[in-house]
Tab-separated table of C-alpha atoms in Angstrom:
chain	number	residue	atom	x	y	z
B	134	UNK	CA	94.427	8.220	108.498
B	135	UNK	CA	97.673	9.894	107.536
B	136	UNK	CA	95.831	13.126	106.690
B	137	UNK	CA	94.064	13.034	110.058
B	138	UNK	CA	97.422	12.663	111.842
B	139	UNK	CA	98.875	15.591	109.887
B	140	UNK	CA	95.851	17.742	110.734
B	141	UNK	CA	96.186	16.811	114.396
B	142	UNK	CA	99.889	17.729	114.394
B	143	UNK	CA	99.142	21.071	112.733
B	144	UNK	CA	96.356	21.768	115.227
B	145	UNK	CA	98.660	20.914	118.144
B	146	UNK	CA	101.362	23.182	116.738
B	147	UNK	CA	98.906	26.071	116.331
B	148	UNK	CA	97.663	25.604	119.900
B	149	UNK	CA	101.251	25.594	121.193
B	150	UNK	CA	102.025	28.830	119.341
B	151	UNK	CA	98.850	30.463	120.618
B	152	UNK	CA	99.705	29.434	124.180
B	153	UNK	CA	103.235	30.792	123.819
B	154	UNK	CA	101.870	34.082	122.498
B	155	UNK	CA	99.426	34.341	125.415
B	156	UNK	CA	102.147	33.451	127.945
B	157	UNK	CA	104.513	36.103	126.583
B	158	UNK	CA	101.717	38.683	126.785
B	159	UNK	CA	101.230	37.746	130.458
B	160	UNK	CA	104.909	38.410	131.167
B	161	UNK	CA	104.840	41.681	129.226
B	162	UNK	CA	101.945	42.854	131.397
B	163	UNK	CA	103.653	42.180	134.746
B	164	UNK	CA	104.063	45.944	135.121
B	165	UNK	CA	105.101	45.769	138.780
B	166	UNK	CA	108.374	44.294	137.466
B	167	UNK	CA	111.017	46.353	135.666
B	168	UNK	CA	111.692	45.917	131.946
B	169	UNK	CA	114.926	43.971	132.566
B	170	UNK	CA	113.141	41.499	134.850
B	171	UNK	CA	110.408	40.951	132.267
B	172	UNK	CA	112.964	40.536	129.489
B	173	UNK	CA	114.919	37.968	131.508
B	174	UNK	CA	111.714	36.090	132.375
B	175	UNK	CA	110.827	35.829	128.688
B	176	UNK	CA	114.321	34.599	127.812
B	177	UNK	CA	114.067	32.019	130.608
B	178	UNK	CA	110.626	30.947	129.381
B	179	UNK	CA	112.181	30.224	125.957
B	180	UNK	CA	115.132	28.393	127.513
B	181	UNK	CA	117.602	31.035	126.344
B	182	UNK	CA	118.645	31.566	129.977
B	183	UNK	CA	118.785	28.716	132.524
B	184	UNK	CA	117.487	30.833	135.414
B	185	UNK	CA	116.216	34.354	136.153
B	186	UNK	CA	116.611	36.131	139.475
B	187	UNK	CA	113.980	38.673	140.553
B	188	UNK	CA	113.978	40.736	143.737
B	189	UNK	CA	110.995	42.526	145.273
B	190	UNK	CA	111.841	45.066	147.995
B	191	UNK	CA	110.006	46.745	150.828
B	192	UNK	CA	111.636	49.598	152.739
B	193	UNK	CA	109.623	51.201	155.529
B	194	UNK	CA	111.630	54.413	155.048
B	195	UNK	CA	109.498	55.029	151.962
B	196	UNK	CA	106.457	56.658	153.631
B	197	UNK	CA	104.038	55.797	150.821
B	198	UNK	CA	105.000	52.152	150.389
B	199	UNK	CA	102.780	49.716	152.258
B	200	UNK	CA	103.945	46.168	153.147
B	201	UNK	CA	100.655	44.878	151.711
B	202	UNK	CA	101.712	46.163	148.263
B	203	UNK	CA	104.886	44.079	148.344
B	204	UNK	CA	103.015	40.979	149.487
B	205	UNK	CA	100.526	41.566	146.688
B	206	UNK	CA	103.366	41.832	144.142
B	207	UNK	CA	104.904	38.621	145.525
B	208	UNK	CA	101.592	36.756	145.324
B	209	UNK	CA	100.889	38.081	141.824
B	210	UNK	CA	104.310	36.934	140.640
B	211	UNK	CA	103.812	33.458	142.129
B	212	UNK	CA	100.395	33.179	140.452
B	213	UNK	CA	101.842	34.276	137.103
B	214	UNK	CA	104.781	31.847	137.298
B	215	UNK	CA	102.428	28.963	138.118
B	216	UNK	CA	100.237	29.872	135.134
B	217	UNK	CA	103.320	29.988	132.882
B	218	UNK	CA	104.430	26.541	134.023
B	219	UNK	CA	107.762	27.885	135.286
B	220	UNK	CA	109.397	26.465	138.399
B	221	UNK	CA	110.521	28.904	141.068
B	222	UNK	CA	111.909	29.177	144.552
B	223	UNK	CA	111.219	32.242	146.704
B	224	UNK	CA	113.228	33.221	149.769
B	225	UNK	CA	112.541	36.020	152.232
B	226	UNK	CA	114.995	38.215	154.140
B	227	UNK	CA	114.087	40.762	156.808
B	228	UNK	CA	115.985	43.235	158.950
B	229	UNK	CA	115.563	46.447	160.942
B	230	UNK	CA	118.109	49.071	159.886
B	231	UNK	CA	120.013	51.432	162.192
B	232	UNK	CA	117.274	54.078	161.920
B	233	UNK	CA	114.533	51.658	163.003
B	234	UNK	CA	113.017	50.985	159.568
B	235	UNK	CA	111.932	47.512	158.538
B	236	UNK	CA	113.426	46.205	155.285
B	237	UNK	CA	112.152	43.127	153.511
B	238	UNK	CA	113.298	41.356	150.358
B	239	UNK	CA	111.693	38.524	148.414
B	240	UNK	CA	114.206	36.841	146.113
B	241	UNK	CA	112.860	34.633	143.327
B	242	UNK	CA	114.848	32.082	141.325
B	243	UNK	CA	112.865	31.145	138.213
B	244	UNK	CA	113.568	28.454	135.617
B	245	UNK	CA	112.440	25.219	133.994
B	246	UNK	CA	114.774	22.943	135.918
B	247	UNK	CA	114.630	22.392	139.702
B	248	UNK	CA	118.327	21.520	139.870
B	249	UNK	CA	119.265	24.872	138.321
B	250	UNK	CA	117.198	26.688	140.948
B	251	UNK	CA	118.925	24.840	143.791
B	252	UNK	CA	122.306	25.451	142.203
B	253	UNK	CA	121.667	29.194	141.869
B	254	UNK	CA	120.433	29.457	145.449
B	255	UNK	CA	123.610	27.760	146.656
B	256	UNK	CA	125.757	29.999	144.440
B	257	UNK	CA	124.199	33.100	146.038
B	258	UNK	CA	124.780	31.689	149.527
B	259	UNK	CA	128.413	30.956	148.644
B	260	UNK	CA	128.777	34.284	146.778
B	261	UNK	CA	130.105	32.324	143.818
B	262	UNK	CA	129.983	35.048	141.141
B	263	UNK	CA	131.143	32.789	138.319
B	264	UNK	CA	128.444	30.195	138.929
B	265	UNK	CA	125.786	32.912	139.389
B	266	UNK	CA	126.691	34.536	136.072
B	267	UNK	CA	126.644	31.259	134.138
B	268	UNK	CA	123.262	30.216	135.542
B	269	UNK	CA	121.821	33.642	134.703
B	270	UNK	CA	122.866	33.049	131.107
B	271	UNK	CA	125.560	35.705	130.798
B	272	UNK	CA	128.419	35.163	128.291
B	273	UNK	CA	131.185	32.981	129.733
B	274	UNK	CA	133.909	35.528	128.918
B	275	UNK	CA	132.037	38.292	130.769
B	276	UNK	CA	131.345	36.009	133.730
B	277	UNK	CA	134.986	34.967	134.109
B	278	UNK	CA	136.262	38.534	133.794
B	279	UNK	CA	133.829	39.786	136.449
B	280	UNK	CA	134.535	36.898	138.850
B	281	UNK	CA	138.311	37.311	138.507
B	282	UNK	CA	138.067	41.074	138.915
B	283	UNK	CA	136.100	40.687	142.160
B	284	UNK	CA	138.412	37.966	143.470
B	285	UNK	CA	141.608	39.865	142.625
B	286	UNK	CA	140.138	43.239	143.661
B	287	UNK	CA	140.955	44.778	140.277
B	288	UNK	CA	137.510	44.751	138.666
B	289	UNK	CA	138.086	47.520	136.133
B	290	UNK	CA	141.245	45.894	134.871
B	291	UNK	CA	139.075	42.952	133.812
B	292	UNK	CA	135.764	44.555	132.795
B	293	UNK	CA	134.925	47.695	130.845
B	294	UNK	CA	134.522	51.029	132.539
B	295	UNK	CA	131.442	51.752	130.439
B	296	UNK	CA	131.689	55.550	130.502
B	297	UNK	CA	135.349	55.494	129.508
B	298	UNK	CA	134.659	52.856	126.849
B	299	UNK	CA	131.835	54.932	125.371
B	300	UNK	CA	133.953	58.082	125.277
B	301	UNK	CA	136.705	56.242	123.402
B	302	UNK	CA	134.405	54.943	120.654
B	303	UNK	CA	134.381	56.745	117.328
B	304	UNK	CA	131.434	58.937	116.363
B	305	UNK	CA	130.394	56.355	113.757
B	306	UNK	CA	130.483	53.512	116.306
B	307	UNK	CA	128.390	55.506	118.766
B	308	UNK	CA	125.782	56.413	116.163
B	309	UNK	CA	125.568	52.807	114.990
B	310	UNK	CA	125.069	51.423	118.506
B	311	UNK	CA	122.445	54.044	119.359
B	312	UNK	CA	120.495	53.419	116.167
B	313	UNK	CA	120.645	49.678	116.760
B	314	UNK	CA	119.524	50.024	120.392
B	315	UNK	CA	121.458	46.939	121.508
B	316	UNK	CA	122.848	48.590	124.663
B	317	UNK	CA	119.305	48.980	126.027
B	318	UNK	CA	119.196	45.186	126.423
B	319	UNK	CA	122.517	44.771	128.268
B	320	UNK	CA	122.290	43.400	131.815
B	321	UNK	CA	125.888	42.463	132.668
B	322	UNK	CA	129.394	43.958	132.725
B	323	UNK	CA	131.339	43.573	129.473
B	324	UNK	CA	134.820	42.065	129.619
B	325	UNK	CA	137.658	44.213	128.288
B	326	UNK	CA	138.911	41.568	125.885
B	327	UNK	CA	135.696	40.113	124.454
B	328	UNK	CA	133.088	42.882	124.547
B	329	UNK	CA	132.449	42.707	120.792
B	330	UNK	CA	131.525	39.003	120.949
B	331	UNK	CA	129.439	39.659	124.065
B	332	UNK	CA	127.510	42.359	122.203
B	333	UNK	CA	126.511	39.732	119.644
B	334	UNK	CA	124.870	37.662	122.391
B	335	UNK	CA	122.857	40.702	123.457
B	336	UNK	CA	121.887	41.261	119.817
B	337	UNK	CA	120.469	37.753	119.811
B	338	UNK	CA	118.391	38.526	122.923
B	339	UNK	CA	117.255	41.797	121.358
B	340	UNK	CA	116.023	40.093	118.197
B	341	UNK	CA	114.159	37.455	120.210
B	342	UNK	CA	112.378	40.112	122.263
B	343	UNK	CA	111.581	42.098	119.111
B	344	UNK	CA	110.033	39.042	117.447
B	345	UNK	CA	108.126	37.564	120.376
B	346	UNK	CA	107.415	40.502	122.709
B	347	UNK	CA	106.985	43.637	120.562
B	348	UNK	CA	105.229	45.583	123.326
B	349	UNK	CA	108.130	45.089	125.747
B	350	UNK	CA	110.638	45.680	122.938
B	351	UNK	CA	109.109	49.088	122.177
B	352	UNK	CA	109.247	50.054	125.864
B	353	UNK	CA	112.913	49.060	126.211
B	354	UNK	CA	113.852	50.915	123.017
B	355	UNK	CA	112.267	54.207	124.130
B	356	UNK	CA	115.130	55.597	126.196
B	357	UNK	CA	118.673	56.469	125.267
B	358	UNK	CA	121.189	54.452	127.362
B	359	UNK	CA	122.405	56.467	130.355
B	360	UNK	CA	126.070	55.924	129.490
B	361	UNK	CA	125.468	57.575	126.093
B	362	UNK	CA	123.841	60.701	127.517
B	363	UNK	CA	125.657	64.003	127.762
B	364	UNK	CA	125.639	65.701	131.151
B	365	UNK	CA	122.863	68.007	129.923
B	366	UNK	CA	120.818	65.077	128.568
B	367	UNK	CA	121.275	63.162	131.837
B	368	UNK	CA	120.047	66.097	133.924
B	369	UNK	CA	117.054	66.548	131.616
B	370	UNK	CA	116.223	62.835	131.883
B	371	UNK	CA	116.571	62.897	135.682
B	372	UNK	CA	114.273	65.927	135.892
B	373	UNK	CA	111.670	64.141	133.769
B	374	UNK	CA	111.856	61.024	135.965
B	375	UNK	CA	111.592	63.155	139.119
B	376	UNK	CA	108.483	64.920	137.788
B	377	UNK	CA	106.855	61.579	137.037
B	378	UNK	CA	107.742	60.317	140.510
B	379	UNK	CA	106.196	63.407	142.109
B	380	UNK	CA	103.004	62.904	140.091
B	381	UNK	CA	102.834	59.302	141.333
B	382	UNK	CA	103.389	60.442	144.929
B	383	UNK	CA	100.645	63.067	144.602
B	384	UNK	CA	98.211	60.455	143.258
B	385	UNK	CA	99.086	58.082	146.093
B	386	UNK	CA	98.548	60.809	148.679
B	387	UNK	CA	95.180	61.663	147.116
B	388	UNK	CA	94.098	58.062	147.673
B	389	UNK	CA	95.262	58.098	151.293
B	390	UNK	CA	93.664	61.442	152.180
B	391	UNK	CA	90.432	60.501	150.384
B	392	UNK	CA	90.139	57.364	152.508
B	393	UNK	CA	90.640	59.484	155.620
B	394	UNK	CA	88.146	62.070	154.382
B	395	UNK	CA	90.726	64.831	154.872
B	396	UNK	CA	92.068	66.142	151.557
B	397	UNK	CA	95.262	68.201	151.694
B	398	UNK	CA	94.660	71.945	151.893
B	399	UNK	CA	95.769	73.878	148.835
B	400	UNK	CA	98.316	76.206	150.484
B	401	UNK	CA	100.176	73.387	152.279
B	402	UNK	CA	99.711	70.566	149.758
B	403	UNK	CA	102.950	70.997	147.781
B	404	UNK	CA	105.131	71.118	150.892
B	405	UNK	CA	103.494	67.947	152.269
B	406	UNK	CA	103.997	66.067	148.991
B	407	UNK	CA	107.637	67.146	148.730
B	408	UNK	CA	108.485	66.151	152.307
B	409	UNK	CA	107.085	62.677	151.647
B	410	UNK	CA	109.066	62.560	148.390
B	411	UNK	CA	112.181	63.096	150.515
B	412	UNK	CA	111.089	60.120	152.678
B	413	UNK	CA	109.935	62.335	155.555
B	414	UNK	CA	106.614	60.882	156.666
B	415	UNK	CA	103.903	63.422	157.427
B	416	UNK	CA	100.872	62.538	159.548
B	417	UNK	CA	98.887	65.804	159.628
B	418	UNK	CA	98.960	69.316	158.201
B	419	UNK	CA	97.178	72.663	158.185
B	420	UNK	CA	97.597	75.588	155.791
B	421	UNK	CA	96.845	78.049	158.618
B	422	UNK	CA	93.637	79.909	159.433
B	423	UNK	CA	92.346	83.139	160.886
B	424	UNK	CA	89.833	82.136	163.539
B	425	UNK	CA	86.813	84.405	163.852
B	426	UNK	CA	86.249	86.085	167.208
B	427	UNK	CA	83.094	84.948	168.998
B	428	UNK	CA	82.767	88.278	170.862
B	429	UNK	CA	84.499	91.630	171.183
B	430	UNK	CA	86.350	90.624	174.344
B	431	UNK	CA	87.968	87.593	172.737
B	432	UNK	CA	91.496	87.928	171.338
B	433	UNK	CA	92.154	87.289	167.674
B	434	UNK	CA	93.647	83.776	167.406
B	435	UNK	CA	95.454	82.661	164.276
B	436	UNK	CA	96.674	79.136	163.520
B	437	UNK	CA	100.020	79.176	161.719
B	438	UNK	CA	100.672	76.707	158.883
B	439	UNK	CA	102.175	73.457	160.133
B	440	UNK	CA	103.090	69.925	159.061
B	441	UNK	CA	103.319	67.110	161.613
B	442	UNK	CA	106.028	64.484	161.089
B	443	UNK	CA	105.653	61.214	162.981
B	444	UNK	CA	106.606	57.534	162.630
B	445	UNK	CA	103.832	55.441	161.139
B	446	UNK	CA	104.367	52.834	163.859
B	447	UNK	CA	102.615	55.228	166.253
B	448	UNK	CA	99.363	54.291	164.478
B	449	UNK	CA	99.694	50.656	165.573
B	450	UNK	CA	97.471	49.382	168.379
B	451	UNK	CA	99.047	49.169	171.842
B	452	UNK	CA	102.477	50.264	170.604
B	453	UNK	CA	103.088	51.953	173.985
B	454	UNK	CA	103.256	48.469	175.556
B	455	UNK	CA	105.983	47.247	173.190
B	456	UNK	CA	109.518	48.412	174.073
B	457	UNK	CA	110.943	47.461	170.676
B	458	UNK	CA	108.293	49.463	168.834
B	459	UNK	CA	108.827	52.459	171.118
B	460	UNK	CA	112.553	52.365	170.396
B	461	UNK	CA	111.936	52.134	166.649
B	462	UNK	CA	109.532	55.097	166.799
B	463	UNK	CA	112.195	57.202	168.510
B	464	UNK	CA	114.817	56.219	165.939
B	465	UNK	CA	112.535	56.905	162.987
B	466	UNK	CA	111.451	60.282	164.336
B	467	UNK	CA	115.092	61.187	164.978
B	468	UNK	CA	115.885	60.241	161.365
B	469	UNK	CA	113.036	62.434	160.084
B	470	UNK	CA	114.087	65.329	162.323
B	471	UNK	CA	117.736	65.230	161.251
B	472	UNK	CA	116.759	65.070	157.589
B	473	UNK	CA	114.260	67.940	157.849
B	474	UNK	CA	116.748	70.031	159.790
B	475	UNK	CA	119.386	69.476	157.116
B	476	UNK	CA	116.975	70.512	154.361
B	477	UNK	CA	116.004	73.670	156.268
B	478	UNK	CA	119.676	74.480	156.740
B	479	UNK	CA	120.201	74.227	152.979
B	480	UNK	CA	117.048	76.259	152.362
B	481	UNK	CA	118.219	79.098	154.589
B	482	UNK	CA	121.938	78.959	153.826
B	483	UNK	CA	121.834	82.267	151.910
B	484	UNK	CA	121.139	83.990	155.277
B	485	UNK	CA	118.882	86.552	153.590
B	486	UNK	CA	115.634	85.384	155.173
B	487	UNK	CA	114.641	87.387	158.295
B	488	UNK	CA	114.548	85.276	161.464
B	489	UNK	CA	110.869	86.082	162.084
B	490	UNK	CA	109.997	84.652	158.664
B	491	UNK	CA	111.835	81.327	159.018
B	492	UNK	CA	110.016	78.044	159.482
B	493	UNK	CA	110.721	76.241	162.758
B	494	UNK	CA	110.924	72.665	164.022
B	495	UNK	CA	109.104	71.977	167.288
B	496	UNK	CA	109.146	68.612	169.083
B	497	UNK	CA	105.629	67.689	170.206
B	498	UNK	CA	105.987	64.447	172.191
B	499	UNK	CA	108.499	62.394	174.164
B	500	UNK	CA	109.086	60.068	171.203
B	501	UNK	CA	110.455	62.784	168.942
B	502	UNK	CA	107.464	63.573	166.712
B	503	UNK	CA	107.642	67.196	165.584
B	504	UNK	CA	105.992	70.002	163.662
B	505	UNK	CA	107.430	72.063	160.856
B	506	UNK	CA	105.627	75.350	161.406
B	507	UNK	CA	105.459	79.058	160.842
B	508	UNK	CA	105.388	81.568	163.678
B	509	UNK	CA	102.614	84.086	164.359
B	510	UNK	CA	102.788	86.534	167.262
B	511	UNK	CA	99.801	87.953	169.120
B	512	UNK	CA	98.982	91.315	167.558
B	513	UNK	CA	96.213	93.103	165.723
B	514	UNK	CA	93.955	91.150	163.398
B	515	UNK	CA	95.478	92.840	160.343
B	516	UNK	CA	99.044	92.068	161.399
B	517	UNK	CA	98.149	88.457	162.171
B	518	UNK	CA	96.616	88.190	158.716
B	519	UNK	CA	99.853	89.529	157.202
B	520	UNK	CA	101.916	87.089	159.283
B	521	UNK	CA	99.718	84.194	158.174
B	522	UNK	CA	100.162	85.119	154.521
B	523	UNK	CA	103.927	85.404	155.054
B	524	UNK	CA	104.058	81.942	156.676
B	525	UNK	CA	102.016	80.417	153.850
B	526	UNK	CA	104.337	82.012	151.318
B	527	UNK	CA	107.329	80.582	153.185
B	528	UNK	CA	105.847	77.072	153.025
B	529	UNK	CA	105.416	77.622	149.288
B	530	UNK	CA	109.034	78.762	148.965
B	531	UNK	CA	110.206	75.648	150.805
B	532	UNK	CA	108.132	73.435	148.481
B	533	UNK	CA	109.643	75.124	145.402
B	534	UNK	CA	113.145	74.656	146.850
B	535	UNK	CA	112.543	70.955	147.560
B	536	UNK	CA	111.102	70.403	144.088
B	537	UNK	CA	114.233	71.921	142.561
B	538	UNK	CA	116.459	69.659	144.687
B	539	UNK	CA	114.390	66.513	144.222
B	540	UNK	CA	116.099	65.178	141.038
B	541	UNK	CA	119.470	65.381	142.828
B	542	UNK	CA	118.020	63.558	145.850
B	543	UNK	CA	116.346	60.889	143.718
B	544	UNK	CA	119.554	60.110	141.820
B	545	UNK	CA	121.952	60.388	144.779
B	546	UNK	CA	123.718	63.601	143.744
B	547	UNK	CA	124.897	66.178	146.241
B	548	UNK	CA	122.153	68.541	147.382
B	549	UNK	CA	124.774	71.232	147.918
B	550	UNK	CA	125.160	71.922	144.179
């Protein structure tokens, strides 16, 4: 009987370990969440942190982000948390910003204890930074320093200025920290007085992730911490991230145009992708064409390259009957116009481009939709062909300019540099 009981205990223990392993793998594979969110979820699952907080955003200003994607991410997260046996509370916030774009946020509080979830929700409502930090499992010394710094309006007298701190470390200390990789797992501000002890807590988290979630650990360890990068390394990293983002945008646009049965034309494609990357929503485009004459009496007619920019709301049914939607369309189109105009101003700031070669903005309806287009004058067929080629080249030049500026835009640097 005793042997049977021992066997049963061993079997139960094995099953528990197998379940834990499977659960951790589920969290690791929640790829719609960032690495920090997945790490914090795993630490909460183990009880290392009382609660995790996860936010899922939708911003209509992103022309390729659909609200259905955010709802799908929310539903997938809820399904995963239920399967993991974790308790959670989800809240939703919505607003329309000053430019008429809808913004939505789903905020999740996740833990094993209902009381902790309620307490964290209340702490966020009260903006109680000390209570928030403690419930999220941050070191008490770091939490107190941050809360006092916010309250007394002297934050960087209480917490580390990370760039300054890094610069003041010795070469040996820097090399040791980089080799160890501990800074990749940091998710809070270090206090000035106790940062060494706080690093030890992060080391503990790091070792737990390494042991239990090797796939996630490897992903987190891949990159050098931003604070440790030289200016040259940072620019190189930003360029790499921007290139990846552009590839993702191109793939997304392929899906959209395939569904519509209207793939982007080769000589306008790059400009369309780059405008969308700059959050300028395009709705139609044409690379330009020489139209064949039907008879000798007919004039040669050439279509110049163009890109139409228009609020997506204008695709909604019966939007003309809704005053709020009409107002939002006007605001969004005005936002797109101002942004495109600014980019063209930067593009042509060298003043070397002949006026006849410059791309133009032309409003096409009473709600502010517009075309970015080249200009072709009535003339001989040969001259129109030359003008068309010049306009196509100018669209290509604009695309190359935007691609060069995109890393600065993506990481909020000045576009003037």
